[in-house]
PDB file of C-alpha atoms in Angstrom:
ATOM      1  CA  ALA I 697      -0.162   0.051   0.197  1.00  0.00           C
ATOM      2  CA  GLN I 698       0.835   3.663  -0.776  1.00  0.00           C
ATOM      3  CA  THR I 699       0.669   5.651   2.427  1.00  0.00           C
ATOM      4  CA  VAL I 700       1.612   9.571   2.847  1.00  0.00           C
ATOM      5  CA  THR I 701       1.993  10.984   5.883  1.00  0.00           C
ATOM      6  CA  GLN I 702       2.336  14.835   6.741  1.00  0.00           C
ATOM      7  CA  SER I 703       2.985  15.191  10.639  1.00  0.00           C
ATOM      8  CA  GLN I 704       2.335  19.447  11.303  1.00  0.00           C
ATOM      9  CA  PRO I 705      -1.182  19.435  10.652  1.00  0.00           C
ATOM     10  CA  GLU I 706      -0.264  23.251  11.625  1.00  0.00           C
ATOM     11  CA  MET I 707       2.452  25.293  11.528  1.00  0.00           C
ATOM     12  CA  SER I 708       3.093  29.526  11.557  1.00  0.00           C
ATOM     13  CA  VAL I 709       6.414  31.452   9.998  1.00  0.00           C
ATOM     14  CA  GLN I 710       7.743  34.725  10.201  1.00  0.00           C
ATOM     15  CA  GLU I 711       7.742  36.761   7.436  1.00  0.00           C
ATOM     16  CA  ALA I 712      10.952  36.938   5.544  1.00  0.00           C
ATOM     17  CA  GLU I 713      11.961  33.928   7.672  1.00  0.00           C
ATOM     18  CA  THR I 714      12.262  30.418   6.495  1.00  0.00           C
ATOM     19  CA  VAL I 715      10.146  27.540   6.770  1.00  0.00           C
ATOM     20  CA  THR I 716      10.315  23.498   5.972  1.00  0.00           C
ATOM     21  CA  LEU I 717       6.972  21.166   6.060  1.00  0.00           C
ATOM     22  CA  SER I 718       7.506  17.519   6.140  1.00  0.00           C
ATOM     23  CA  CYS I 719       6.117  14.224   4.354  1.00  0.00           C
ATOM     24  CA  THR I 720       7.387  10.320   4.705  1.00  0.00           C
ATOM     25  CA  TYR I 721       5.719   8.044   2.184  1.00  0.00           C
ATOM     26  CA  ASP I 722       5.757   3.980   1.507  1.00  0.00           C
ATOM     27  CA  THR I 723       5.894   2.280  -1.307  1.00  0.00           C
ATOM     28  CA  SER I 724       7.719  -0.867  -2.726  1.00  0.00           C
ATOM     29  CA  GLU I 725       7.752   0.964  -6.373  1.00  0.00           C
ATOM     30  CA  ASN I 726      11.036   1.989  -7.128  1.00  0.00           C
ATOM     31  CA  ASN I 727      10.340   4.385  -9.765  1.00  0.00           C
ATOM     32  CA  TYR I 728       7.493   7.572  -8.729  1.00  0.00           C
ATOM     33  CA  TYR I 729       7.607  11.441  -8.439  1.00  0.00           C
ATOM     34  CA  LEU I 730       7.186  13.618  -5.460  1.00  0.00           C
ATOM     35  CA  PHE I 731       5.306  16.543  -5.501  1.00  0.00           C
ATOM     36  CA  TRP I 732       4.213  19.969  -3.306  1.00  0.00           C
ATOM     37  CA  TYR I 733       1.046  21.446  -3.814  1.00  0.00           C
ATOM     38  CA  LYS I 734      -0.460  24.337  -2.489  1.00  0.00           C
ATOM     39  CA  GLN I 735      -3.770  25.302  -1.968  1.00  0.00           C
ATOM     40  CA  PRO I 736      -4.377  28.521  -1.217  1.00  0.00           C
ATOM     41  CA  PRO I 737      -7.855  30.375   0.362  1.00  0.00           C
ATOM     42  CA  SER I 738      -9.468  30.389  -3.575  1.00  0.00           C
ATOM     43  CA  ARG I 739      -8.906  26.352  -3.046  1.00  0.00           C
ATOM     44  CA  GLN I 740      -7.235  26.170  -6.433  1.00  0.00           C
ATOM     45  CA  MET I 741      -4.485  23.485  -5.938  1.00  0.00           C
ATOM     46  CA  ILE I 742      -1.501  24.626  -7.626  1.00  0.00           C
ATOM     47  CA  LEU I 743       2.275  22.954  -7.902  1.00  0.00           C
ATOM     48  CA  VAL I 744       4.576  24.194  -6.216  1.00  0.00           C
ATOM     49  CA  ILE I 745       7.574  21.673  -7.501  1.00  0.00           C
ATOM     50  CA  ARG I 746       8.292  17.991  -8.634  1.00  0.00           C
ATOM     51  CA  GLN I 747      10.987  15.874  -7.320  1.00  0.00           C
ATOM     52  CA  GLU I 748      12.073  12.386  -9.730  1.00  0.00           C
ATOM     53  CA  ALA I 749      12.675   9.541  -7.111  1.00  0.00           C
ATOM     54  CA  TYR I 750      15.287   8.307  -9.809  1.00  0.00           C
ATOM     55  CA  LYS I 751      17.659  11.843  -9.191  1.00  0.00           C
ATOM     56  CA  GLN I 752      19.696  12.700  -6.422  1.00  0.00           C
ATOM     57  CA  GLN I 753      19.443  16.180  -6.984  1.00  0.00           C
ATOM     58  CA  ASN I 754      17.246  17.683  -5.094  1.00  0.00           C
ATOM     59  CA  ALA I 755      14.773  20.387  -7.115  1.00  0.00           C
ATOM     60  CA  THR I 756      14.626  24.204  -6.547  1.00  0.00           C
ATOM     61  CA  GLU I 757      11.988  26.477  -7.521  1.00  0.00           C
ATOM     62  CA  ASN I 758      13.010  29.672  -6.696  1.00  0.00           C
ATOM     63  CA  ARG I 759      12.558  30.477  -3.029  1.00  0.00           C
ATOM     64  CA  PHE I 760      11.169  26.386  -2.412  1.00  0.00           C
ATOM     65  CA  SER I 761      13.660  23.588  -2.114  1.00  0.00           C
ATOM     66  CA  VAL I 762      13.226  19.868  -1.571  1.00  0.00           C
ATOM     67  CA  ASN I 763      15.277  17.683   1.072  1.00  0.00           C
ATOM     68  CA  PHE I 764      14.511  14.343  -0.131  1.00  0.00           C
ATOM     69  CA  GLN I 765      15.594  11.664   1.655  1.00  0.00           C
ATOM     70  CA  LYS I 766      14.786   8.446  -1.124  1.00  0.00           C
ATOM     71  CA  ALA I 767      16.202   6.018   1.607  1.00  0.00           C
ATOM     72  CA  ALA I 768      14.355   7.291   4.564  1.00  0.00           C
ATOM     73  CA  LYS I 769      11.465   7.767   1.931  1.00  0.00           C
ATOM     74  CA  SER I 770      11.069  11.587   3.439  1.00  0.00           C
ATOM     75  CA  PHE I 771      10.694  14.764   1.087  1.00  0.00           C
ATOM     76  CA  SER I 772      10.164  17.856   2.733  1.00  0.00           C
ATOM     77  CA  LEU I 773       9.509  21.112   1.315  1.00  0.00           C
ATOM     78  CA  LYS I 774      11.760  23.984   2.356  1.00  0.00           C
ATOM     79  CA  ILE I 775      10.476  27.793   2.124  1.00  0.00           C
ATOM     80  CA  SER I 776      12.874  30.859   2.315  1.00  0.00           C
ATOM     81  CA  ASP I 777      12.217  34.131   3.145  1.00  0.00           C
ATOM     82  CA  SER I 778       8.558  33.718   3.391  1.00  0.00           C
ATOM     83  CA  GLN I 779       5.812  36.192   1.927  1.00  0.00           C
ATOM     84  CA  LEU I 780       2.447  36.708   3.018  1.00  0.00           C
ATOM     85  CA  GLY I 781       1.092  35.427   0.132  1.00  0.00           C
ATOM     86  CA  ASP I 782       2.821  31.728   0.894  1.00  0.00           C
ATOM     87  CA  THR I 783      -0.033  31.287   3.400  1.00  0.00           C
ATOM     88  CA  ALA I 784      -1.969  28.260   2.574  1.00  0.00           C
ATOM     89  CA  MET I 785      -2.592  24.432   2.920  1.00  0.00           C
ATOM     90  CA  TYR I 786       0.466  22.509   1.652  1.00  0.00           C
ATOM     91  CA  PHE I 787       0.038  18.907   0.228  1.00  0.00           C
ATOM     92  CA  CYS I 788       2.592  15.941  -0.037  1.00  0.00           C
ATOM     93  CA  ALA I 789       1.885  13.681  -2.990  1.00  0.00           C
ATOM     94  CA  PHE I 790       3.172  10.825  -5.266  1.00  0.00           C
ATOM     95  CA  GLY I 791       2.850   9.038  -7.876  1.00  0.00           C
ATOM     96  CA  VAL I 792       4.113   5.880  -9.125  1.00  0.00           C
ATOM     97  CA  ASN I 793       5.278   5.221 -13.264  1.00  0.00           C
ATOM     98  CA  THR I 794       3.103   1.714 -13.359  1.00  0.00           C
ATOM     99  CA  GLY I 795      -0.098   3.358 -12.100  1.00  0.00           C
ATOM    100  CA  ASN I 796      -2.429   6.631 -12.740  1.00  0.00           C
ATOM    101  CA  GLN I 797      -2.874   7.382  -8.896  1.00  0.00           C
ATOM    102  CA  PHE I 798      -1.858  10.020  -7.128  1.00  0.00           C
ATOM    103  CA  TYR I 799      -1.697   9.796  -3.254  1.00  0.00           C
ATOM    104  CA  PHE I 800      -1.843  12.487  -0.769  1.00  0.00           C
ATOM    105  CA  GLY I 801      -1.102  13.555   2.391  1.00  0.00           C
ATOM    106  CA  THR I 802      -3.387  15.352   4.696  1.00  0.00           C
ATOM    107  CA  GLY I 803      -1.928  18.617   4.444  1.00  0.00           C
ATOM    108  CA  THR I 804       0.111  20.911   6.516  1.00  0.00           C
ATOM    109  CA  SER I 805      -1.835  24.665   6.726  1.00  0.00           C
ATOM    110  CA  LEU I 806       0.517  27.483   6.967  1.00  0.00           C
ATOM    111  CA  THR I 807       0.607  30.671   8.189  1.00  0.00           C
ATOM    112  CA  VAL I 808       2.871  33.435   7.710  1.00  0.00           C
ATOM    113  CA  ILE I 809       2.824  36.391   9.811  1.00  0.00           C
ATOM    114  CA  PRO I 810       3.743  39.836   9.025  1.00  0.00           C
TER     115      PRO I 810
ATOM    116  CA  ASP D 373      -6.857  29.879 -23.298  1.00  0.00           C
ATOM    117  CA  GLY D 374      -6.294  26.108 -22.083  1.00  0.00           C
ATOM    118  CA  GLY D 375      -7.679  24.609 -19.038  1.00  0.00           C
ATOM    119  CA  ILE D 376      -9.457  22.931 -16.378  1.00  0.00           C
ATOM    120  CA  THR D 377     -13.045  24.189 -15.901  1.00  0.00           C
ATOM    121  CA  GLN D 378     -15.701  23.093 -12.828  1.00  0.00           C
ATOM    122  CA  SER D 379     -19.123  24.271 -13.094  1.00  0.00           C
ATOM    123  CA  PRO D 380     -20.980  25.797 -10.753  1.00  0.00           C
ATOM    124  CA  LYS D 381     -18.759  26.825  -8.056  1.00  0.00           C
ATOM    125  CA  TYR D 382     -21.563  26.263  -5.548  1.00  0.00           C
ATOM    126  CA  LEU D 383     -24.412  23.888  -5.717  1.00  0.00           C
ATOM    127  CA  PHE D 384     -26.979  23.316  -3.782  1.00  0.00           C
ATOM    128  CA  ARG D 385     -29.153  20.388  -3.840  1.00  0.00           C
ATOM    129  CA  LYS D 386     -31.741  18.467  -1.291  1.00  0.00           C
ATOM    130  CA  GLU D 387     -31.107  15.545   0.563  1.00  0.00           C
ATOM    131  CA  GLY D 388     -32.395  12.436  -1.965  1.00  0.00           C
ATOM    132  CA  GLN D 389     -31.686  14.010  -5.291  1.00  0.00           C
ATOM    133  CA  ASN D 390     -29.189  12.765  -7.725  1.00  0.00           C
ATOM    134  CA  VAL D 391     -26.682  15.629  -9.063  1.00  0.00           C
ATOM    135  CA  THR D 392     -23.845  15.939 -11.605  1.00  0.00           C
ATOM    136  CA  LEU D 393     -20.771  17.789 -11.386  1.00  0.00           C
ATOM    137  CA  SER D 394     -19.308  19.367 -14.727  1.00  0.00           C
ATOM    138  CA  CYS D 395     -15.589  19.117 -15.875  1.00  0.00           C
ATOM    139  CA  GLU D 396     -14.369  20.095 -19.291  1.00  0.00           C
ATOM    140  CA  GLN D 397     -10.461  19.909 -20.157  1.00  0.00           C
ATOM    141  CA  ASN D 398      -8.609  20.992 -23.262  1.00  0.00           C
ATOM    142  CA  LEU D 399      -5.372  20.376 -22.773  1.00  0.00           C
ATOM    143  CA  ASN D 400      -5.401  17.436 -24.694  1.00  0.00           C
ATOM    144  CA  HIS D 401      -4.980  15.441 -21.558  1.00  0.00           C
ATOM    145  CA  ASP D 402      -5.415  11.146 -21.323  1.00  0.00           C
ATOM    146  CA  ALA D 403      -5.923  11.046 -17.773  1.00  0.00           C
ATOM    147  CA  MET D 404      -8.852  12.711 -15.865  1.00  0.00           C
ATOM    148  CA  TYR D 405      -9.891  12.331 -11.731  1.00  0.00           C
ATOM    149  CA  TRP D 406     -12.066  12.906  -9.709  1.00  0.00           C
ATOM    150  CA  TYR D 407     -11.626  13.687  -5.430  1.00  0.00           C
ATOM    151  CA  ARG D 408     -13.410  14.689  -2.802  1.00  0.00           C
ATOM    152  CA  GLN D 409     -12.054  17.603  -0.297  1.00  0.00           C
ATOM    153  CA  ASP D 410     -13.424  17.453   3.435  1.00  0.00           C
ATOM    154  CA  PRO D 411     -12.334  19.783   6.575  1.00  0.00           C
ATOM    155  CA  GLY D 412      -8.977  17.824   7.639  1.00  0.00           C
ATOM    156  CA  GLN D 413      -8.476  15.749   4.953  1.00  0.00           C
ATOM    157  CA  GLY D 414      -6.106  15.301   2.301  1.00  0.00           C
ATOM    158  CA  LEU D 415      -7.795  14.483  -1.028  1.00  0.00           C
ATOM    159  CA  ARG D 416      -9.455  11.132  -1.322  1.00  0.00           C
ATOM    160  CA  LEU D 417      -9.929   9.864  -5.026  1.00  0.00           C
ATOM    161  CA  ILE D 418     -13.239   9.067  -6.006  1.00  0.00           C
ATOM    162  CA  TYR D 419     -13.033   7.258  -9.791  1.00  0.00           C
ATOM    163  CA  TYR D 420     -10.472   8.333 -12.683  1.00  0.00           C
ATOM    164  CA  SER D 421     -10.191   7.614 -16.535  1.00  0.00           C
ATOM    165  CA  GLN D 422      -7.083   7.011 -18.302  1.00  0.00           C
ATOM    166  CA  ILE D 423      -9.162   6.916 -21.930  1.00  0.00           C
ATOM    167  CA  VAL D 424     -11.727   7.591 -23.225  1.00  0.00           C
ATOM    168  CA  ASN D 425     -15.224   4.895 -21.890  1.00  0.00           C
ATOM    169  CA  ASP D 426     -12.850   3.493 -19.643  1.00  0.00           C
ATOM    170  CA  PHE D 427     -12.303   4.564 -15.457  1.00  0.00           C
ATOM    171  CA  GLN D 428     -11.832   3.007 -12.796  1.00  0.00           C
ATOM    172  CA  LYS D 429     -13.145   3.341  -8.983  1.00  0.00           C
ATOM    173  CA  GLY D 430     -10.651   5.143  -6.786  1.00  0.00           C
ATOM    174  CA  ASP D 431     -10.859   5.015  -2.833  1.00  0.00           C
ATOM    175  CA  ILE D 432     -14.173   5.999  -1.736  1.00  0.00           C
ATOM    176  CA  ALA D 433     -16.974   5.233  -5.221  1.00  0.00           C
ATOM    177  CA  GLU D 434     -19.736   4.595  -3.319  1.00  0.00           C
ATOM    178  CA  GLY D 435     -22.511   6.828  -3.995  1.00  0.00           C
ATOM    179  CA  TYR D 436     -21.190   8.118  -7.257  1.00  0.00           C
ATOM    180  CA  SER D 437     -20.723   7.622 -10.901  1.00  0.00           C
ATOM    181  CA  VAL D 438     -18.397   8.826 -13.877  1.00  0.00           C
ATOM    182  CA  SER D 439     -19.053   8.400 -17.410  1.00  0.00           C
ATOM    183  CA  ARG D 440     -16.102   9.124 -20.239  1.00  0.00           C
ATOM    184  CA  GLU D 441     -17.940   9.481 -23.609  1.00  0.00           C
ATOM    185  CA  LYS D 442     -15.599  12.519 -24.382  1.00  0.00           C
ATOM    186  CA  LYS D 443     -11.811  12.989 -23.736  1.00  0.00           C
ATOM    187  CA  GLU D 444     -12.809  16.501 -22.854  1.00  0.00           C
ATOM    188  CA  SER D 445     -15.405  15.651 -20.422  1.00  0.00           C
ATOM    189  CA  PHE D 446     -15.511  13.795 -17.208  1.00  0.00           C
ATOM    190  CA  PRO D 447     -18.629  14.966 -15.477  1.00  0.00           C
ATOM    191  CA  LEU D 448     -19.406  12.854 -11.514  1.00  0.00           C
ATOM    192  CA  THR D 449     -22.477  12.134 -10.362  1.00  0.00           C
ATOM    193  CA  VAL D 450     -23.538  12.539  -7.113  1.00  0.00           C
ATOM    194  CA  THR D 451     -26.688   9.732  -6.488  1.00  0.00           C
ATOM    195  CA  SER D 452     -28.687   9.152  -3.335  1.00  0.00           C
ATOM    196  CA  ALA D 453     -26.558   6.668  -1.805  1.00  0.00           C
ATOM    197  CA  GLN D 454     -24.033   8.937  -0.633  1.00  0.00           C
ATOM    198  CA  LYS D 455     -24.548   9.090   2.750  1.00  0.00           C
ATOM    199  CA  ASN D 456     -22.168  12.777   2.966  1.00  0.00           C
ATOM    200  CA  PRO D 457     -22.164  14.136   0.213  1.00  0.00           C
ATOM    201  CA  THR D 458     -21.822  17.354   1.203  1.00  0.00           C
ATOM    202  CA  ALA D 459     -17.814  18.430   0.224  1.00  0.00           C
ATOM    203  CA  PHE D 460     -15.419  19.838  -2.107  1.00  0.00           C
ATOM    204  CA  TYR D 461     -15.320  18.284  -5.067  1.00  0.00           C
ATOM    205  CA  LEU D 462     -11.977  18.604  -7.260  1.00  0.00           C
ATOM    206  CA  CYS D 463     -11.188  17.696 -10.763  1.00  0.00           C
ATOM    207  CA  ALA D 464      -7.953  16.934 -11.918  1.00  0.00           C
ATOM    208  CA  THR D 465      -6.179  16.028 -15.453  1.00  0.00           C
ATOM    209  CA  ALA D 466      -2.577  14.522 -16.396  1.00  0.00           C
ATOM    210  CA  PRO D 467      -1.000  14.293 -20.084  1.00  0.00           C
ATOM    211  CA  GLY D 468      -0.231  10.553 -18.433  1.00  0.00           C
ATOM    212  CA  ARG D 469       2.367   8.603 -16.333  1.00  0.00           C
ATOM    213  CA  GLY D 470       4.358  10.123 -14.209  1.00  0.00           C
ATOM    214  CA  TYR D 471       3.424  14.032 -14.792  1.00  0.00           C
ATOM    215  CA  GLU D 472       2.091  16.198 -12.305  1.00  0.00           C
ATOM    216  CA  GLN D 473      -1.736  16.578 -12.334  1.00  0.00           C
ATOM    217  CA  TYR D 474      -3.060  19.710 -12.640  1.00  0.00           C
ATOM    218  CA  PHE D 475      -6.437  21.154 -11.222  1.00  0.00           C
ATOM    219  CA  GLY D 476      -9.739  22.899 -11.900  1.00  0.00           C
ATOM    220  CA  PRO D 477     -11.277  25.445  -9.408  1.00  0.00           C
ATOM    221  CA  GLY D 478     -13.667  22.866  -7.711  1.00  0.00           C
ATOM    222  CA  THR D 479     -17.228  22.730  -7.183  1.00  0.00           C
ATOM    223  CA  ARG D 480     -18.671  22.914  -3.505  1.00  0.00           C
ATOM    224  CA  LEU D 481     -21.800  21.065  -2.621  1.00  0.00           C
ATOM    225  CA  THR D 482     -23.775  21.487  -0.007  1.00  0.00           C
ATOM    226  CA  VAL D 483     -26.851  18.834   0.295  1.00  0.00           C
ATOM    227  CA  THR D 484     -29.600  19.969   2.879  1.00  0.00           C
TER     228      THR D 484
END
């Protein structure tokens, strides 16, 4: 069975500071992809960053970067220079090459404090 | 203007009535998905479709039905058999395996 766990239901960070959101997953597959999605109050799901499991290099996208530890099945998201617009629900997800399903965590609600 | 549209944004129904949620895409993506989102929970998969005229049940398919007669359209019917239909429903598409999913704006369904 494929599972995704986000152990931090809520987090907060001061504007301009750095915050790290945790995610662990469990799968027996070897070829898979990992994602972080952002869901602001508008409830539109927006892709933040993507990581291929076969790549050792951690993905980065402007202020967003990941720490991917394949052996530990860990995939954390680091947000640098936090902005008020980063306030949102963040979901970790992964998909496997052998199937068409995605597996989502329960989300972390992040609040950026001015 | 490419994208995924879901209509309506808000939908109200009386208990015992079936209701159909629309999902249309012009991204030419093969795969389409329906998710349900409840407070404090992640996204739960209802149904998904990889090609026209084919679809598979997800984790919570009971009380729901779908069709995929066209590549662009994947409507979801919430039947009266669904015990707790009030929720936020998200439609998503993907170009294929290994790719990220793209989401529509969602429909908030309230059944009273």
